[in-house]
Short mmCIF file of C-alpha atoms in Angstrom, two decimals:
data_model
loop_
_atom_site.label_atom_id
_atom_site.label_comp_id
_atom_site.label_asym_id
_atom_site.label_seq_id
_atom_site.Cartn_x
_atom_site.Cartn_y
_atom_site.Cartn_z
CA ARG A 29 59.99 89.25 71.04
CA PRO A 30 63.65 89.59 69.95
CA LEU A 31 64.76 93.18 69.33
CA THR A 32 66.09 93.69 65.81
CA SER A 33 65.36 97.29 64.71
CA PRO A 34 67.88 100.16 65.12
CA LEU A 35 65.49 101.95 67.47
CA ALA A 36 65.13 98.83 69.60
CA ALA A 37 68.91 98.50 69.69
CA ALA A 38 69.10 102.10 70.89
CA VAL A 39 66.64 101.40 73.68
CA VAL A 40 68.71 98.41 74.80
CA ALA A 41 71.80 100.61 74.68
CA ILE A 42 70.08 103.02 77.06
CA LEU A 43 69.03 100.32 79.51
CA TYR A 44 72.33 98.43 79.39
CA PRO A 45 75.10 100.79 78.15
CA THR A 46 77.99 99.03 76.43
CA GLU A 47 80.34 99.64 73.50
CA ASP A 48 78.74 97.10 71.19
CA VAL A 49 75.25 95.74 71.72
CA ALA A 50 74.56 92.38 70.13
CA MET A 51 70.95 91.49 69.41
CA PRO A 52 70.38 87.86 70.42
CA PRO A 53 68.79 85.35 68.04
CA ARG A 54 65.77 83.37 69.12
CA GLY A 55 66.08 79.97 70.73
CA PRO A 56 66.62 78.30 74.07
CA GLN A 57 70.42 78.56 73.81
CA THR A 58 70.38 82.36 73.70
CA CYS A 59 72.06 84.44 76.35
CA PRO A 60 69.07 86.03 78.08
CA GLN A 61 70.73 89.46 78.43
CA THR A 62 72.16 91.65 75.69
CA CYS A 63 75.05 93.53 77.25
CA ARG A 64 78.55 92.72 78.35
CA ARG A 65 77.69 93.63 81.96
CA HIS A 66 75.31 90.68 82.17
CA VAL A 67 76.97 88.34 79.67
CA GLN A 68 80.21 88.29 81.66
CA HIS A 69 78.32 86.55 84.49
CA CYS A 70 76.27 84.27 82.29
CA SER A 71 77.00 80.67 81.35
CA TRP A 72 76.61 81.60 77.67
CA VAL A 73 78.50 84.32 75.79
CA GLN A 74 77.08 86.12 72.75
CA ARG A 75 79.54 87.23 70.07
CA PRO A 76 78.44 89.01 66.88
CA GLY A 77 78.21 86.48 64.07
CA LYS A 78 79.27 83.52 66.22
CA ARG A 79 77.55 80.71 68.02
CA LEU A 80 77.16 80.82 71.78
CA LYS A 81 79.99 79.34 73.84
CA PRO A 82 79.78 77.99 77.37
CA ARG A 83 81.57 79.95 80.06
CA SER A 84 81.96 79.51 83.81
CA PRO A 85 80.09 81.94 86.07
CA ALA A 86 82.13 84.66 87.76
CA PRO A 87 83.08 83.68 91.33
CA SER A 88 81.36 86.78 92.79
CA VAL A 89 77.97 85.77 91.43
CA PRO A 90 75.99 83.44 93.71
CA SER A 91 74.84 80.19 92.19
CA ALA A 92 71.54 78.44 92.73
CA ASN A 93 73.37 76.20 95.21
CA ASP A 94 74.40 79.28 97.25
CA VAL A 95 70.77 80.34 97.50
CA THR A 96 69.76 76.82 98.54
CA THR A 97 72.44 76.79 101.25
CA ALA A 98 71.22 80.10 102.69
CA TRP A 99 67.65 78.80 102.61
CA LEU A 100 68.63 75.65 104.49
CA ASP A 101 70.59 77.65 107.09
CA ALA A 102 67.55 79.86 107.77
CA SER A 103 65.20 76.88 107.87
CA ALA A 104 67.36 75.21 110.51
CA VAL A 105 66.97 78.20 112.87
CA LEU A 106 63.22 78.78 112.57
CA ALA A 107 60.32 76.70 113.77
CA PRO A 108 58.85 74.50 111.00
CA GLU A 109 55.54 76.37 110.96
CA LEU A 110 57.34 79.68 110.36
CA VAL A 111 59.35 78.16 107.52
CA GLN A 112 56.16 76.83 105.98
CA ARG A 113 54.44 80.22 106.30
CA ALA A 114 57.45 82.04 104.81
CA SER A 115 57.55 79.62 101.89
CA SER A 116 53.84 80.14 101.29
CA LEU A 117 54.23 83.92 101.26
CA ALA A 118 57.23 83.60 98.93
CA ARG A 119 55.20 81.52 96.47
CA GLU A 120 52.52 84.23 96.51
CA GLN A 121 55.16 86.87 95.78
CA ALA A 122 56.70 84.86 92.94
CA ALA A 123 53.40 83.67 91.44
CA PRO A 124 53.04 86.41 88.74
CA LEU A 125 56.59 85.81 87.52
CA ILE A 126 56.14 82.04 87.46
CA ARG A 127 52.88 82.39 85.54
CA LEU A 128 54.71 84.45 82.94
CA LEU A 129 57.60 82.00 82.70
CA THR A 130 55.22 79.11 82.03
CA ALA A 131 52.82 80.98 79.75
CA GLY A 132 54.31 80.47 76.32
CA GLY A 133 57.72 78.91 75.98
CA ASP A 134 60.62 80.96 74.65
CA GLU A 135 58.60 84.13 74.09
CA SER A 136 57.38 84.32 77.69
CA VAL A 137 60.85 83.55 79.04
CA HIS A 138 62.29 86.45 77.04
CA LEU A 139 59.56 88.73 78.38
CA ALA A 140 60.22 87.66 81.98
CA ILE A 141 63.92 88.38 81.53
CA SER A 142 63.33 91.78 79.96
CA ALA A 143 61.09 92.65 82.94
CA GLY A 144 63.96 91.93 85.33
CA GLY A 145 62.45 88.74 86.68
CA LEU A 146 65.46 86.42 86.78
CA SER A 147 68.82 86.55 88.52
CA VAL A 148 72.07 85.67 86.78
CA ALA A 149 72.12 82.20 88.36
CA GLU A 150 68.49 81.59 87.35
CA MET A 151 69.19 82.61 83.77
CA GLY A 152 72.12 80.21 83.77
CA LEU A 153 69.81 77.34 84.75
CA LEU A 154 67.73 77.93 81.62
CA SER A 155 70.71 77.05 79.44
CA ALA A 156 72.35 74.46 81.71
CA PHE A 157 70.15 71.59 80.58
CA THR A 158 69.56 70.10 77.15
CA SER A 159 65.83 70.13 77.86
CA LEU A 160 64.28 73.60 78.07
CA GLN A 161 61.47 72.22 80.23
CA LEU A 162 63.91 70.79 82.75
CA GLY A 163 65.88 74.05 82.80
CA LEU A 164 62.66 75.99 83.31
CA LYS A 165 61.64 73.69 86.18
CA ARG A 166 64.97 74.19 87.95
CA CYS A 167 64.76 77.94 87.29
CA ILE A 168 61.30 78.19 88.88
CA GLU A 169 62.51 76.26 91.94
CA ALA A 170 65.42 78.73 92.26
CA VAL A 171 63.05 81.71 91.92
CA GLU A 172 60.87 80.42 94.76
CA GLN A 173 63.90 79.84 96.97
CA ARG A 174 65.22 83.35 96.25
CA TYR A 175 61.90 84.91 97.27
CA SER A 176 61.89 82.66 100.33
CA LEU A 177 65.16 84.22 101.52
CA VAL A 178 63.50 87.60 102.01
CA GLU A 179 60.51 86.11 103.83
CA LEU A 180 62.74 83.92 105.99
CA GLY A 181 64.93 86.92 106.76
CA GLN A 182 61.90 88.87 107.96
CA ALA A 183 60.76 85.92 110.06
CA LEU A 184 64.22 85.70 111.63
CA LEU A 185 64.11 89.42 112.40
CA MET A 186 60.69 89.17 114.04
CA SER A 187 61.89 86.17 116.03
CA GLY A 188 64.89 88.08 117.40
CA ASN A 189 67.57 86.26 115.38
CA ALA A 190 69.21 89.37 113.91
CA ASP A 191 72.61 87.80 113.14
CA ALA A 192 71.03 84.93 111.22
CA ALA A 193 68.78 87.42 109.41
CA VAL A 194 71.84 89.42 108.31
CA SER A 195 73.37 86.37 106.63
CA VAL A 196 70.17 85.28 104.91
CA LEU A 197 69.25 88.77 103.69
CA ALA A 198 72.81 89.40 102.48
CA ALA A 199 72.44 86.29 100.31
CA ALA A 200 69.13 87.69 99.03
CA CYS A 201 70.82 90.98 98.11
CA VAL A 202 73.59 89.42 96.04
CA SER A 203 71.22 86.93 94.40
CA ALA A 204 68.88 89.69 93.14
CA PRO A 205 68.37 90.20 89.39
CA PRO A 206 70.67 92.87 87.89
CA ILE A 207 69.14 96.34 87.76
CA PRO A 208 69.39 98.31 84.48
CA LEU A 209 72.07 101.00 84.65
CA ILE A 210 69.58 103.66 83.55
CA MET A 211 68.18 103.79 87.09
CA ARG A 212 71.45 105.36 88.28
CA ALA A 213 71.14 108.39 85.94
CA PRO A 214 67.66 108.42 84.43
CA LEU A 215 67.85 111.97 83.05
CA ALA A 216 71.25 111.76 81.32
CA PRO A 217 71.30 112.72 77.60
CA PRO A 218 70.23 109.91 75.27
CA PRO A 219 72.75 108.49 72.75
CA PRO A 220 73.04 110.04 69.25
CA VAL A 221 71.45 107.03 67.54
CA LEU A 222 68.26 107.64 69.50
CA LEU A 223 68.34 111.39 68.89
CA ALA A 224 68.54 110.72 65.16
CA ARG A 225 65.21 108.89 65.32
CA SER A 226 63.54 111.44 67.59
CA GLU A 227 61.73 114.59 66.56
CA SER A 228 63.43 116.63 69.26
CA LEU A 229 65.60 116.43 72.35
CA ALA A 230 62.48 116.81 74.47
CA SER A 231 60.82 113.73 73.00
CA ALA A 232 64.03 111.71 73.36
CA SER A 233 64.36 112.75 77.00
CA THR A 234 60.73 111.80 77.57
CA LEU A 235 61.41 108.35 76.15
CA ARG A 236 64.44 107.98 78.38
CA ARG A 237 62.48 108.96 81.47
CA GLU A 238 59.79 106.43 80.54
CA GLU A 239 62.39 103.67 80.17
CA ALA A 240 63.82 104.63 83.57
CA ARG A 241 60.34 104.53 85.10
CA LEU A 242 59.67 101.07 83.70
CA ALA A 243 63.06 99.85 84.91
CA SER A 244 62.39 101.09 88.44
CA LEU A 245 59.02 99.33 88.48
CA SER A 246 60.44 96.04 87.21
CA TRP A 247 60.68 92.83 89.19
CA ALA A 248 64.42 93.44 89.53
CA GLY A 249 63.85 96.80 91.22
CA ARG A 250 61.14 95.50 93.55
CA PHE A 251 63.06 92.46 94.76
CA ALA A 252 66.34 94.35 95.16
CA ARG A 253 64.65 97.08 97.22
CA GLU A 254 63.02 94.58 99.54
CA ALA A 255 66.22 92.60 100.07
CA ALA A 256 68.32 95.74 100.66
CA HIS A 257 65.68 97.27 102.94
CA TYR A 258 65.48 94.32 105.31
CA HIS A 259 69.23 93.68 105.13
CA ALA A 260 69.87 97.19 106.49
CA ILE A 261 67.23 96.69 109.20
CA ALA A 262 68.85 93.39 110.20
CA LEU A 263 72.26 95.06 110.48
CA GLN A 264 70.75 97.76 112.69
CA ALA A 265 69.05 95.13 114.84
CA ALA A 266 72.37 93.30 115.14
CA GLY A 267 73.99 96.45 116.56
CA ARG A 268 75.93 97.34 113.40
CA PRO A 269 74.69 100.81 112.35
CA ALA A 270 77.84 101.66 110.39
CA ALA A 271 77.50 98.46 108.36
CA ALA A 272 73.83 99.28 107.76
CA ALA A 273 74.78 102.70 106.37
CA GLU A 274 77.43 101.11 104.15
CA ALA A 275 74.94 98.54 102.88
CA THR A 276 72.45 101.30 102.02
CA ALA A 277 75.13 103.30 100.19
CA ALA A 278 76.13 100.18 98.26
CA ALA A 279 72.48 99.63 97.29
CA VAL A 280 72.29 103.19 95.95
CA GLY A 281 75.47 102.50 94.00
CA ARG A 282 73.84 99.43 92.45
CA GLY A 283 70.85 101.50 91.37
CA VAL A 284 68.44 100.03 93.91
CA TRP A 285 67.53 103.62 94.95
CA LEU A 286 68.48 107.01 93.56
CA ASP A 287 69.09 108.65 96.94
CA SER A 288 70.14 107.27 100.31
CA LEU A 289 67.44 109.43 101.96
CA GLN A 290 64.64 108.19 99.68
CA ARG A 291 64.30 104.44 100.00
CA PRO A 292 60.75 103.24 99.24
CA LEU A 293 60.25 99.52 99.53
CA ASP A 294 57.36 98.70 97.21
CA HIS A 295 57.30 101.29 94.43
CA LEU A 296 59.82 103.74 93.01
CA ASP A 297 58.75 105.77 89.96
CA THR A 298 61.84 107.73 88.96
CA SER A 299 59.88 110.02 86.63
CA LEU A 300 58.03 111.70 89.53
CA CYS A 301 59.13 114.98 91.08
CA ARG A 302 61.26 114.22 94.12
CA ARG A 303 60.67 116.59 97.05
CA ALA A 304 60.59 115.90 100.79
CA PHE A 305 57.99 118.51 101.81
CA TRP A 306 55.14 119.81 99.63
CA ASP A 307 53.16 123.05 99.89
CA ALA A 308 49.63 122.22 101.07
CA ALA A 309 48.32 125.42 99.45
CA GLY A 310 49.03 123.93 96.03
CA LEU A 311 47.14 120.68 96.74
CA PRO A 312 43.31 120.98 96.55
CA ALA A 313 42.76 117.81 98.59
CA ALA A 314 44.87 119.17 101.45
CA ARG A 315 42.98 122.45 101.35
CA ALA A 316 39.70 120.50 101.61
CA LEU A 317 40.90 118.86 104.82
CA GLU A 318 41.93 122.19 106.29
CA ALA A 319 38.51 123.66 105.44
CA ALA A 320 36.84 120.78 107.30
CA PHE A 321 39.14 121.06 110.33
CA PRO A 322 36.50 122.23 112.87
CA ALA A 323 34.11 119.38 112.04
CA ILE A 324 36.92 116.80 111.93
CA LEU A 325 38.19 117.94 115.33
CA ALA A 326 34.67 117.79 116.79
CA GLU A 327 34.27 114.19 115.57
CA LEU A 328 37.62 113.27 117.09
CA GLN A 329 36.60 114.77 120.43
CA ALA A 330 33.33 112.85 120.36
CA LEU A 331 35.20 109.70 119.40
CA VAL A 332 37.44 109.81 122.45
CA GLY A 333 34.47 110.74 124.64
CA ARG A 334 35.75 114.11 125.83
CA SER A 335 34.86 117.71 124.95
CA ASP A 336 38.57 118.48 124.81
CA ALA A 337 40.82 115.80 123.26
CA ARG A 338 43.80 117.28 125.07
CA SER A 339 42.45 116.15 128.43
CA VAL A 340 42.19 112.44 127.63
CA PRO A 341 43.91 110.74 130.60
CA GLU A 342 46.80 108.36 130.21
CA SER A 343 46.70 104.94 131.81
CA SER A 344 49.60 103.58 133.80
CA THR A 345 50.43 101.26 130.92
CA ALA A 346 50.57 103.97 128.27
CA ALA A 347 54.29 103.49 127.74
CA ALA A 348 53.61 99.96 126.59
CA GLY A 349 50.98 101.16 124.14
CA HIS A 350 47.89 100.05 126.11
CA ARG A 351 45.31 102.82 125.82
CA ALA A 352 41.66 103.15 126.79
CA GLY A 353 39.00 104.20 124.28
CA PRO A 354 38.82 103.69 120.52
CA PHE A 355 42.56 104.02 119.84
CA SER A 356 44.25 100.67 119.28
CA PRO A 357 47.94 100.18 120.14
CA TYR A 358 50.15 99.65 117.13
CA SER A 359 53.39 97.72 117.57
CA SER A 360 56.23 98.74 115.27
CA ARG A 361 59.99 98.47 115.28
CA VAL A 362 60.23 102.25 114.73
CA VAL A 363 58.69 103.02 118.16
CA THR A 364 61.79 103.24 120.34
CA ALA A 365 60.09 105.06 123.23
CA GLY A 366 56.57 105.97 124.32
CA ALA A 367 53.38 104.69 122.69
CA TRP A 368 51.70 104.93 119.31
CA SER A 369 48.02 104.15 118.72
CA ASP A 370 45.51 104.80 115.96
CA VAL A 371 41.93 104.71 114.75
CA GLN A 372 41.78 103.32 111.21
CA LEU A 373 39.20 104.72 108.77
CA TYR A 374 40.35 103.45 105.36
CA ALA A 375 43.23 101.25 104.24
CA GLY A 376 43.95 99.93 100.76
CA CYS A 377 40.63 101.39 99.47
CA ARG A 378 38.79 99.41 102.14
CA ARG A 379 36.61 100.89 104.89
CA ASP A 380 36.44 100.30 108.63
CA GLU A 381 32.68 100.46 109.04
CA GLU A 382 32.62 100.99 112.81
CA HIS A 383 35.04 103.91 112.81
CA CYS A 384 33.64 105.54 109.67
CA ARG A 385 30.13 105.45 111.16
CA ALA A 386 31.50 107.14 114.28
CA CYS A 387 33.17 109.88 112.17
CA PRO A 388 30.82 110.33 109.20
CA LEU A 389 31.95 113.78 108.10
CA THR A 390 35.64 112.88 108.24
CA ALA A 391 34.95 109.69 106.30
CA SER A 392 32.88 111.64 103.78
CA VAL A 393 35.59 114.24 103.13
CA LEU A 394 38.14 111.51 102.49
CA ALA A 395 35.82 109.50 100.24
CA SER A 396 34.74 112.57 98.23
CA ARG A 397 38.26 113.40 97.02
CA PRO A 398 39.68 111.00 94.37
CA GLU A 399 43.19 111.98 95.44
CA PHE A 400 42.45 110.31 98.81
CA ASN A 401 39.73 107.81 98.02
CA THR A 402 41.51 105.66 95.42
CA VAL A 403 44.93 105.38 97.07
CA ILE A 404 45.11 101.59 97.00
CA PHE A 405 48.66 101.74 98.40
CA GLY A 406 47.78 103.97 101.34
CA SER A 407 45.77 104.53 104.53
CA HIS A 408 43.63 107.14 106.30
CA PHE A 409 43.56 107.16 110.11
CA TYR A 410 43.83 109.16 113.31
CA SER A 411 47.35 108.79 114.68
CA ARG A 412 48.07 109.41 118.37
CA LEU A 413 51.49 109.64 120.01
CA ALA A 414 51.85 109.68 123.79
CA PRO A 415 54.24 112.19 125.42
CA GLY A 416 57.82 111.00 125.20
CA THR A 417 57.26 108.95 122.06
CA ARG A 418 60.16 108.60 119.65
CA LEU A 419 59.82 107.14 116.15
CA SER A 420 63.20 106.25 114.70
CA ALA A 421 64.23 107.03 111.12
CA HIS A 422 62.37 104.98 108.51
CA CYS A 423 60.97 105.24 104.98
CA GLY A 424 57.46 104.67 103.66
CA PRO A 425 56.80 101.97 101.04
CA SER A 426 56.00 104.00 97.92
CA ASN A 427 56.70 107.31 96.16
CA PHE A 428 53.39 106.95 94.27
CA ARG A 429 51.76 108.86 97.13
CA LEU A 430 52.21 111.84 99.43
CA ARG A 431 51.31 111.74 103.11
CA CYS A 432 49.12 114.51 104.49
CA HIS A 433 49.02 115.18 108.26
CA LEU A 434 46.15 117.43 109.40
CA GLY A 435 47.11 118.73 112.84
CA LEU A 436 44.25 118.19 115.32
CA VAL A 437 45.76 118.17 118.83
CA VAL A 438 49.30 119.54 118.67
CA PRO A 439 51.09 120.39 121.92
CA ASP A 440 54.46 122.12 121.94
CA GLY A 441 57.54 119.94 121.57
CA CYS A 442 56.44 117.86 118.58
CA ARG A 443 58.55 117.79 115.42
CA ILE A 444 59.26 115.63 112.37
CA ARG A 445 62.32 115.35 110.14
CA VAL A 446 61.77 114.41 106.49
CA GLY A 447 64.92 114.04 104.43
CA SER A 448 67.24 116.75 105.72
CA GLU A 449 64.57 119.22 106.92
CA THR A 450 62.75 119.34 110.29
CA ARG A 451 59.32 120.93 110.78
CA ALA A 452 56.52 121.07 113.38
CA TRP A 453 52.77 120.48 113.14
CA ARG A 454 50.17 123.20 113.60
CA ALA A 455 46.54 122.64 114.54
CA GLY A 456 44.22 123.16 111.56
CA GLU A 457 47.02 123.00 108.99
CA CYS A 458 48.19 120.19 106.72
CA LEU A 459 51.80 119.09 106.75
CA VAL A 460 52.36 117.29 103.44
CA PHE A 461 55.48 115.25 102.73
CA ASP A 462 56.74 112.36 100.65
CA ASP A 463 57.11 109.61 103.22
CA SER A 464 59.27 107.52 100.92
CA TYR A 465 61.99 109.85 102.22
CA GLU A 466 63.59 108.91 105.49
CA HIS A 467 61.67 110.52 108.35
CA GLU A 468 61.63 110.42 112.16
CA VAL A 469 59.46 111.92 114.89
CA TRP A 470 60.07 113.36 118.37
CA HIS A 471 57.29 114.09 120.86
CA ASP A 472 58.79 116.00 123.79
CA GLY A 473 55.48 117.60 124.84
CA ASP A 474 53.37 116.88 127.90
CA SER A 475 50.12 115.65 126.27
CA ASP A 476 49.00 113.53 123.34
CA ARG A 477 49.71 114.56 119.77
CA ILE A 478 46.86 113.59 117.42
CA VAL A 479 46.80 114.11 113.66
CA LEU A 480 44.61 112.83 110.84
CA ILE A 481 46.84 111.03 108.36
CA ALA A 482 45.53 110.88 104.81
CA ASP A 483 47.53 109.46 101.91
CA MET A 484 47.03 111.06 98.49
CA TRP A 485 48.33 110.25 95.02
CA HIS A 486 51.46 112.07 93.86
CA PRO A 487 50.22 114.94 91.63
CA GLN A 488 52.31 113.76 88.67
CA LEU A 489 51.36 110.08 88.88
CA SER A 490 49.23 108.52 86.16
CA VAL A 491 47.08 106.08 88.11
CA GLU A 492 45.71 104.44 84.98
CA ALA A 493 49.10 103.90 83.35
CA THR A 494 51.23 103.13 86.41
CA VAL A 495 49.03 101.80 89.20
CA LEU A 496 46.28 99.75 87.56
CA PRO A 497 48.65 97.31 85.77
CA LEU A 498 50.24 96.49 89.15
CA LEU A 499 47.03 95.53 90.94
CA SER A 500 46.03 92.01 91.83
CA ASP A 501 42.42 90.93 91.29
CA GLU A 502 41.70 91.55 94.97
CA GLN A 503 43.24 95.04 94.86
CA ARG A 504 41.44 95.93 91.64
CA ALA A 505 38.11 94.94 93.20
CA ALA A 506 38.80 97.18 96.21
CA PHE A 507 39.90 100.04 93.92
CA GLU A 508 36.83 99.84 91.69
CA ASN A 509 34.43 99.58 94.63
CA ALA A 510 36.03 102.63 96.25
CA GLN A 511 35.62 104.55 92.99
CA SER A 512 31.91 103.76 92.98
CA GLY A 513 31.54 104.64 96.68
CA ASN A 514 30.85 101.06 97.77
CA HIS A 515 33.97 100.34 99.80
CA LEU A 516 34.77 96.76 100.72
CA PRO A 517 35.34 96.00 104.42
CA LEU A 518 38.84 96.39 105.84
CA LEU A 519 40.98 93.23 105.81
CA LYS A 520 43.92 92.02 107.86
CA ARG A 521 47.36 90.90 106.81
CA VAL A 522 49.32 87.91 108.20
CA TYR A 523 53.11 88.21 108.47
CA SER A 524 55.67 85.40 108.41
CA THR A 525 55.56 85.14 112.21
CA GLY A 526 51.83 84.49 112.14
CA LYS A 527 51.03 87.89 113.66
CA THR A 528 47.85 89.44 112.27
CA VAL A 529 47.86 93.23 111.96
CA PRO A 530 45.88 95.89 110.07
CA ARG A 531 46.90 96.33 106.46
CA ARG A 532 48.83 99.47 107.30
CA ARG A 533 52.50 98.53 107.07
CA GLU A 534 54.87 98.41 110.01
CA ASP A 535 56.98 101.33 108.71
CA GLU A 536 54.20 103.92 108.48
CA SER A 537 53.83 106.78 110.95
#
């Protein structure tokens, strides 16, 4: 719905600061953004009291043809089945936005734009044709191709074509929807016009934080984070670490992230307290794990079939991740040396029946605490690192959660850096940190390190207000069943390369 009230104008001024904010009239020939920062790149220019005039796009802004060219270049490198799979995954990613665009004409288009769903080039397509339906059709095609760039870039990475991935993901970065400027300084003082309508500075600041939170959760924020994340990975894979650091810094400058050390991929709620390490003593769920440490350790020892988990022998192929017993090797780009394996208990509110039956008390402790049990964007598992293992610096996917490590078998020589601080595990104690911060692990000991990893909700997060609206039907079903204690069985996820892996993401440790 078009914004016409003074308060609405103030909110737009917060999201898109400019000297004069013009409220657009309704109609298909309306510039879809309301500030000079976006209008200067748009094919239509809004002037107070005047009709819209056509204008050529700025040269630095990629057109729909540029996106198509990048898509064709990537498609020429990959096998046809990988292109088809990437396109299918892209359509799944874009489906909610496309449903909104086609839901109700002009009103739904305005809503999709306000949610950060369309890039500058895509907004230009809406006004490039005399027929709104034709413009919308071309716009939807461009949206699907833009999402395909990220999936194709990942497929190129997994196929070992790092240089091609760099080019494709760079195109994805510059074709992303513009991010509201508020994400760069979400706690700055609100403008006087907003203060005049607020009961106090506190309430105005609260409103500003809420607008920043919504902006960070928008389609624009999600797509930009994914494109920037994989672009930096591609540059690293291509042997260009300095360029990767520059690309990350540029993404922070564009408002993709607030901090170069905190780079979550899926979710970034800027209203939450940002802290690398958290005190386990102040988190009841972490204290519950520590209280159950003896029983959890006993179940682990029984699981690996030894009275002392420290004495589990290594096979000659341990360095490649091949381990005997219940631990399954987990292949990840972050494992640069050694071997990493795990025993999954829960993931995405779903339950691994075999492993949970083998560790009933551990499974019960996790399921009995809502902070653990309902983390739809998290996992709970035993994590084992072989001696000599090195996990390179990486970031977890979401700041909605904290990651709790209960030390079970902790030899000397194990340490983890989160943000700018390095700590070590201790048996029987929980090490709690925000894994959306960059973190890396060294295991210089002489025997396995085993911890129980349990994701918990961030203490300040409102699950009902923030998480539930983001869930798909499948996720909501898993969430509700977990709440009632009737967990659905654990599923698998298929990546662009066709590889099937547990739902835990490749960048978790």
